[in-house]
GROMACS .gro file of C-alpha atoms in nm:
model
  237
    1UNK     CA    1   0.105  -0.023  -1.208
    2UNK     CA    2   0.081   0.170  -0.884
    3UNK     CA    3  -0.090  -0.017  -0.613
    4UNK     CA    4  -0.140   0.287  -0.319
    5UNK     CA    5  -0.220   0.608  -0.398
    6UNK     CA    6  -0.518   0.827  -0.259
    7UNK     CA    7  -0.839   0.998  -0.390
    8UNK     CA    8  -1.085   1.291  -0.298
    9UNK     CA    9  -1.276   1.037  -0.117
   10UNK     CA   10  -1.029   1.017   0.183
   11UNK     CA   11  -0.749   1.294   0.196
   12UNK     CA   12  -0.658   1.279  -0.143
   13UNK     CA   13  -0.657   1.641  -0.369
   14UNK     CA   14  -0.850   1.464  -0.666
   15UNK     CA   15  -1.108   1.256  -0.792
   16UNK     CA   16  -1.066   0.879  -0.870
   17UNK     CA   17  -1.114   1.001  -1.273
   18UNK     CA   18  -0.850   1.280  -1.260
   19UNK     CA   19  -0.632   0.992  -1.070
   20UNK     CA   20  -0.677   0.733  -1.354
   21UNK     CA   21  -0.582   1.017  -1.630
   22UNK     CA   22  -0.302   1.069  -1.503
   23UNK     CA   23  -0.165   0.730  -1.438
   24UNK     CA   24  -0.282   0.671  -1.835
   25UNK     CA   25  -0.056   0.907  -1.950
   26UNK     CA   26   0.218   0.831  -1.700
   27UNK     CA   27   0.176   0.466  -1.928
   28UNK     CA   28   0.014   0.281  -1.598
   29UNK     CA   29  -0.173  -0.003  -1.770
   30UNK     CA   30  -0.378   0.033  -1.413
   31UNK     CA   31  -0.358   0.150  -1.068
   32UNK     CA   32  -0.457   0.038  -0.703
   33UNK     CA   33  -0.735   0.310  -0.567
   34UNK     CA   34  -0.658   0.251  -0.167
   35UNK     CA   35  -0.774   0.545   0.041
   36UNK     CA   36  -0.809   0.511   0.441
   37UNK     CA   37  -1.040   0.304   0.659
   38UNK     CA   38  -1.278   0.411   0.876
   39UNK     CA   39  -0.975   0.432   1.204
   40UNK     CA   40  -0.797   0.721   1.028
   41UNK     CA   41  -1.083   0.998   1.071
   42UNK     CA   42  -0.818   1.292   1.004
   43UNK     CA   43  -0.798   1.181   0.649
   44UNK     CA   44  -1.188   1.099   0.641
   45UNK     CA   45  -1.146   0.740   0.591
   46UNK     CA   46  -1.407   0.504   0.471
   47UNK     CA   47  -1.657   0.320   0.639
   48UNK     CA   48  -1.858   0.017   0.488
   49UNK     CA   49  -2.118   0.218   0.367
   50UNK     CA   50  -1.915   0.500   0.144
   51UNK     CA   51  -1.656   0.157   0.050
   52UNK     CA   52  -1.953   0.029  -0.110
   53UNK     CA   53  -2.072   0.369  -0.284
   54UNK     CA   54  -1.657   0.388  -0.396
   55UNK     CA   55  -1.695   0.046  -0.502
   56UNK     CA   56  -2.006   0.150  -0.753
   57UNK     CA   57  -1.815   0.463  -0.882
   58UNK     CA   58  -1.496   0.246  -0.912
   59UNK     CA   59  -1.712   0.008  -1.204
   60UNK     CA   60  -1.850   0.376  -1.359
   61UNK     CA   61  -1.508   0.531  -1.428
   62UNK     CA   62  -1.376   0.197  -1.556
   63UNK     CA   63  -1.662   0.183  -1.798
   64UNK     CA   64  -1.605   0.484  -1.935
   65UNK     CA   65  -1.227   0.427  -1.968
   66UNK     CA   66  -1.330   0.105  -2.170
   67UNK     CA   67  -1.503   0.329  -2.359
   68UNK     CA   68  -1.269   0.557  -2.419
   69UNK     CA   69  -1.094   0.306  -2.592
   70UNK     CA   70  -0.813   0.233  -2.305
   71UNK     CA   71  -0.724  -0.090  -2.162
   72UNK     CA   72  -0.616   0.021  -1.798
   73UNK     CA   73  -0.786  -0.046  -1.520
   74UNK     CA   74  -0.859   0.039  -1.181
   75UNK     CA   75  -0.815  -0.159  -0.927
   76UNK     CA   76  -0.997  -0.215  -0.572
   77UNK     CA   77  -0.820  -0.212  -0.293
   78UNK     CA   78  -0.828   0.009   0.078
   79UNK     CA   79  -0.531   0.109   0.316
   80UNK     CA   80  -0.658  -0.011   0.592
   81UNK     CA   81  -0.525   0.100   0.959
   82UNK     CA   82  -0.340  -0.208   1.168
   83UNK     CA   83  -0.495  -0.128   1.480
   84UNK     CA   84  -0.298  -0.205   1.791
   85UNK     CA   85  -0.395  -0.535   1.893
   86UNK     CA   86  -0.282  -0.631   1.543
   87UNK     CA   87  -0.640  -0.695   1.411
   88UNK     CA   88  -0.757  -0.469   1.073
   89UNK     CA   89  -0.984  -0.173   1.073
   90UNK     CA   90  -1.222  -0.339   0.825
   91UNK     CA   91  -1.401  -0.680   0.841
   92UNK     CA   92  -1.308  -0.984   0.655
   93UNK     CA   93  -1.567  -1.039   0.458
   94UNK     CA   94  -1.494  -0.651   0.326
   95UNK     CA   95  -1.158  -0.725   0.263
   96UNK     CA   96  -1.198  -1.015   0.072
   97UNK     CA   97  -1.405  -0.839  -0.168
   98UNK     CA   98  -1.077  -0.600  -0.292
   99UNK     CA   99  -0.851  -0.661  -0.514
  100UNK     CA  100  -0.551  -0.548  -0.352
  101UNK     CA  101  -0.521  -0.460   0.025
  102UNK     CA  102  -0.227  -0.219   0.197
  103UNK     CA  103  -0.186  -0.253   0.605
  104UNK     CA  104  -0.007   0.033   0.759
  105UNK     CA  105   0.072   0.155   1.072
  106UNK     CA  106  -0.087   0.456   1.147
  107UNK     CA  107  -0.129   0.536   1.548
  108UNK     CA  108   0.085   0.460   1.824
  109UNK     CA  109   0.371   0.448   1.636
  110UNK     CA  110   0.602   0.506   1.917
  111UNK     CA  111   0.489   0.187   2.121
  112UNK     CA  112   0.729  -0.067   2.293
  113UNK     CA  113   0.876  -0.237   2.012
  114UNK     CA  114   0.769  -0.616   2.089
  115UNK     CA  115   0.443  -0.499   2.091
  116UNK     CA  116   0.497  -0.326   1.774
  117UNK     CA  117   0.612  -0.636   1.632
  118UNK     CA  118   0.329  -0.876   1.725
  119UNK     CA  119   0.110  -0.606   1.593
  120UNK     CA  120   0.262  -0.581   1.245
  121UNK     CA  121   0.321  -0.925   1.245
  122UNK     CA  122  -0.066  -1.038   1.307
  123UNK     CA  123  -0.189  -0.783   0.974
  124UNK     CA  124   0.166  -0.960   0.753
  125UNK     CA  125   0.014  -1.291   0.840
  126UNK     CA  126  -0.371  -1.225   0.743
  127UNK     CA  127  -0.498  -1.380   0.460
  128UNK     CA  128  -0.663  -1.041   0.350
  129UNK     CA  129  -0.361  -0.834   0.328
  130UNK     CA  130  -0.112  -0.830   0.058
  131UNK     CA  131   0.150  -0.537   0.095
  132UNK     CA  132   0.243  -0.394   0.438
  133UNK     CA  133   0.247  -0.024   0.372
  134UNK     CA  134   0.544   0.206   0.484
  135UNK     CA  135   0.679   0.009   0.733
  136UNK     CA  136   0.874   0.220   0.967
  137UNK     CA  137   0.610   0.516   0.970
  138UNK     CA  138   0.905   0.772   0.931
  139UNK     CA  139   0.892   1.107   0.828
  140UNK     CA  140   1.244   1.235   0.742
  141UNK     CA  141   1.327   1.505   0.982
  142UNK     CA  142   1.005   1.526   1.121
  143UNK     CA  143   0.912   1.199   1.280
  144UNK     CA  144   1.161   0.905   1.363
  145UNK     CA  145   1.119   0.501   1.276
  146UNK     CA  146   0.908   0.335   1.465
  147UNK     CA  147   1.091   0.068   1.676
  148UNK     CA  148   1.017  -0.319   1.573
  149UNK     CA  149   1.229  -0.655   1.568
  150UNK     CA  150   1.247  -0.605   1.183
  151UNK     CA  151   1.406  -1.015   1.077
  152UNK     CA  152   1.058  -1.114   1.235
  153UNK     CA  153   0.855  -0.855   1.048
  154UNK     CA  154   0.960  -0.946   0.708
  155UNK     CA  155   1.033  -1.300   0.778
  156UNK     CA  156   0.648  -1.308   0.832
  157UNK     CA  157   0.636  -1.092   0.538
  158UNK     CA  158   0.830  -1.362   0.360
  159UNK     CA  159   0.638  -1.659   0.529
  160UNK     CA  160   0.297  -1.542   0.461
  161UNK     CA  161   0.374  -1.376   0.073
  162UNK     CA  162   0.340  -0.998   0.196
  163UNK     CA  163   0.519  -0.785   0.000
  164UNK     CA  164   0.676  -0.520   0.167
  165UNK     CA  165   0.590  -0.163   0.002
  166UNK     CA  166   0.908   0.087  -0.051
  167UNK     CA  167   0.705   0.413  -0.043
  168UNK     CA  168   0.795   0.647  -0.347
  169UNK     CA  169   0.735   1.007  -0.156
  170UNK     CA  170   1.008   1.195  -0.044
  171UNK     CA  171   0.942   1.313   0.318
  172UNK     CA  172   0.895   0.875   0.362
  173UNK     CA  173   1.122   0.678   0.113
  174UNK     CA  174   1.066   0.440   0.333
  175UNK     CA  175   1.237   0.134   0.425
  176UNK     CA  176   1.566   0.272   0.513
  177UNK     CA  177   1.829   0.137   0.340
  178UNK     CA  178   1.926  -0.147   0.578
  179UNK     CA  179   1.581  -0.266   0.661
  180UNK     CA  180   1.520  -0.293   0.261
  181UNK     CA  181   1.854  -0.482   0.229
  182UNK     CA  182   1.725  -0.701   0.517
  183UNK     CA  183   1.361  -0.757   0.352
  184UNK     CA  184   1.589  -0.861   0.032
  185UNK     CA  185   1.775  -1.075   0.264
  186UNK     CA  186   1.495  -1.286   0.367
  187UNK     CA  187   1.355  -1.324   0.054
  188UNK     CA  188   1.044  -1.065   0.065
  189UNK     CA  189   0.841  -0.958  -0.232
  190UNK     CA  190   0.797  -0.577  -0.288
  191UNK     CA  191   0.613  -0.322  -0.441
  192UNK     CA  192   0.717   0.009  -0.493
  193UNK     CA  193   0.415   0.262  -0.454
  194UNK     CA  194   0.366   0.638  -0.475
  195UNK     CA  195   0.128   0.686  -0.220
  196UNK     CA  196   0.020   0.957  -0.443
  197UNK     CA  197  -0.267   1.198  -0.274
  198UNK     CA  198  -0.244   1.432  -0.611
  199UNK     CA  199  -0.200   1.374  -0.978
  200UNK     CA  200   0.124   1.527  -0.985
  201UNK     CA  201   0.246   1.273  -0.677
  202UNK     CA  202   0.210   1.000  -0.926
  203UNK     CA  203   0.547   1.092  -1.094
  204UNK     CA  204   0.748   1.004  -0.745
  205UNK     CA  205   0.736   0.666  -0.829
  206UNK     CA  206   1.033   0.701  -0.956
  207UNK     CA  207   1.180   0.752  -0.614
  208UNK     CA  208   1.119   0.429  -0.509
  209UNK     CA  209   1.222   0.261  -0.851
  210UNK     CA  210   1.590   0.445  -0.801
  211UNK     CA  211   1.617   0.294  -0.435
  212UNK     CA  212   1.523  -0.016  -0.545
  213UNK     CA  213   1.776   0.001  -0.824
  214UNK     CA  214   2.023   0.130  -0.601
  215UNK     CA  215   2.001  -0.170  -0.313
  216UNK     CA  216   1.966  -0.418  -0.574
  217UNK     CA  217   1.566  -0.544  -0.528
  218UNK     CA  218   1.532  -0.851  -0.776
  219UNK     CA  219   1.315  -0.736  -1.046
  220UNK     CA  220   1.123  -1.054  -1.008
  221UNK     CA  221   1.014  -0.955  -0.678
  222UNK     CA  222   0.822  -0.678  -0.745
  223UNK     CA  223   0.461  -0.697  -0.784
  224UNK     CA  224   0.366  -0.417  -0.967
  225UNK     CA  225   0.612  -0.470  -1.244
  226UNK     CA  226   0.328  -0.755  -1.334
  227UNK     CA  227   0.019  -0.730  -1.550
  228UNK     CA  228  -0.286  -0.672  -1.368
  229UNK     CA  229  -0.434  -1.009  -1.401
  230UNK     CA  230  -0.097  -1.135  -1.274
  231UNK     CA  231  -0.100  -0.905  -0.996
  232UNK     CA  232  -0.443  -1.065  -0.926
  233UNK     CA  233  -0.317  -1.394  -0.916
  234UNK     CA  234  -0.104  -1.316  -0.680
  235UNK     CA  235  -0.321  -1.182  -0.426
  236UNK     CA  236  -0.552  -1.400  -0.485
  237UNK     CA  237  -0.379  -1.724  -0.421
   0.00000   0.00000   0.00000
């Protein structure tokens, strides 16, 4: 599966249906629908109100993909903004009620790099969130890494069972190369994510599976190469 990827309902370039298609004939048995919170307004993200209405259409398309006569399915889930204090732009008793939740960093990202750590450190150790999404916040030769004492990042990534996402689109691929080796170092789980925001994006996945490959990720440790209901599990417990 593919647990981050975006729809028309934030910034995305296409409905949650036309998303699902897609990843059904990519051979996805199901994907993670996770467009912004509320924090990000410059990629209309979602308050409580339109999470709930996604929510409804989220149980329509995957009714009519049952009928269809497919067994994928889509999955709930939000990338929420880790707002600087370290605290989530969504309340808990919202985030409970996903399936899968991504934390990124989204504003500020130049900020003094202890406080960067404490902040990603707070959203790896909630309960709520499961994958900690593009870590670095780099855009290759547009934007540098943010600056963060990375052993303490992912060995709260490690302590607290939040995998650490390698992000699938070009302009990102994102850890670097050392950082991933480091997450693998400390014993991190992964999952390796598109961040698709267009059908066609879903085929960079690949990106992230060849950079795994390439720094040696144990297979094991990668949460999306599990069934759903596994997947589940896991966040779940």
């Amino acid at each position: 599966g593919d647990c981050h990827l975006h729809s028309t309902w934030s910034e995305g370039g296409a409905p949650i249906a036309a998303m699902a298609a897609t990843a059904i004939e990519l051979g996805h048995e199901y994907m993670v629908l996770t467009d912004h919170s509320a924090r990000l307004t410059v990629a209309h993200g979602l308050n409580e109100e339109r999470l709930a209405d996604q929510l409804a259409e989220v149980d329509q398309v995957n009714a009519e993909i049952i009928a269809a006569g497919h067994e994928f399915r889509i999955l709930t889930g939000m990338e929420v903004d880790i707002l600087e204090d370290g605290s989530l732009d969504l309340a808990d008793e919202w985030l409970a009620r996903l399936d899968v939740v991504v934390a990124s960093v989204h504003s500020k990202l130049r900020m003094d790099s202890r406080q960067m750590t404490e902040r990603m450190v707070m959203a790896a150790a909630s309960p709520h969130v499961d994958i900690l999404g593009h870590c670095t916040g780099r855009l290759i030769g547009k934007r540098p890494e943010s600056t963060f004492d990375a052993d303490y990042v992912f060995a709260a990534c490690a302590r607290f069972g939040t995998a650490v996402e390698i992000n699938c689109r070009p302009e990102r691929l994102d850890p670097p190369r050392a950082l991933l080796d480091l997450a693998i170092e400390h014993g991190c789980w992964f999952s390796i994510d598109s961040d698709a925001h267009a059908t066609g994006q879903l085929e960079w996945q690949p990106h992230g599976c060849n950079r795994a490959a390439e720094r040696d990720v144990p297979i094991e440790r990668i949460v999306n190469t599990w069934s759903a209901d596994e997947l589940l599990a896991w966040t779940q417990s």
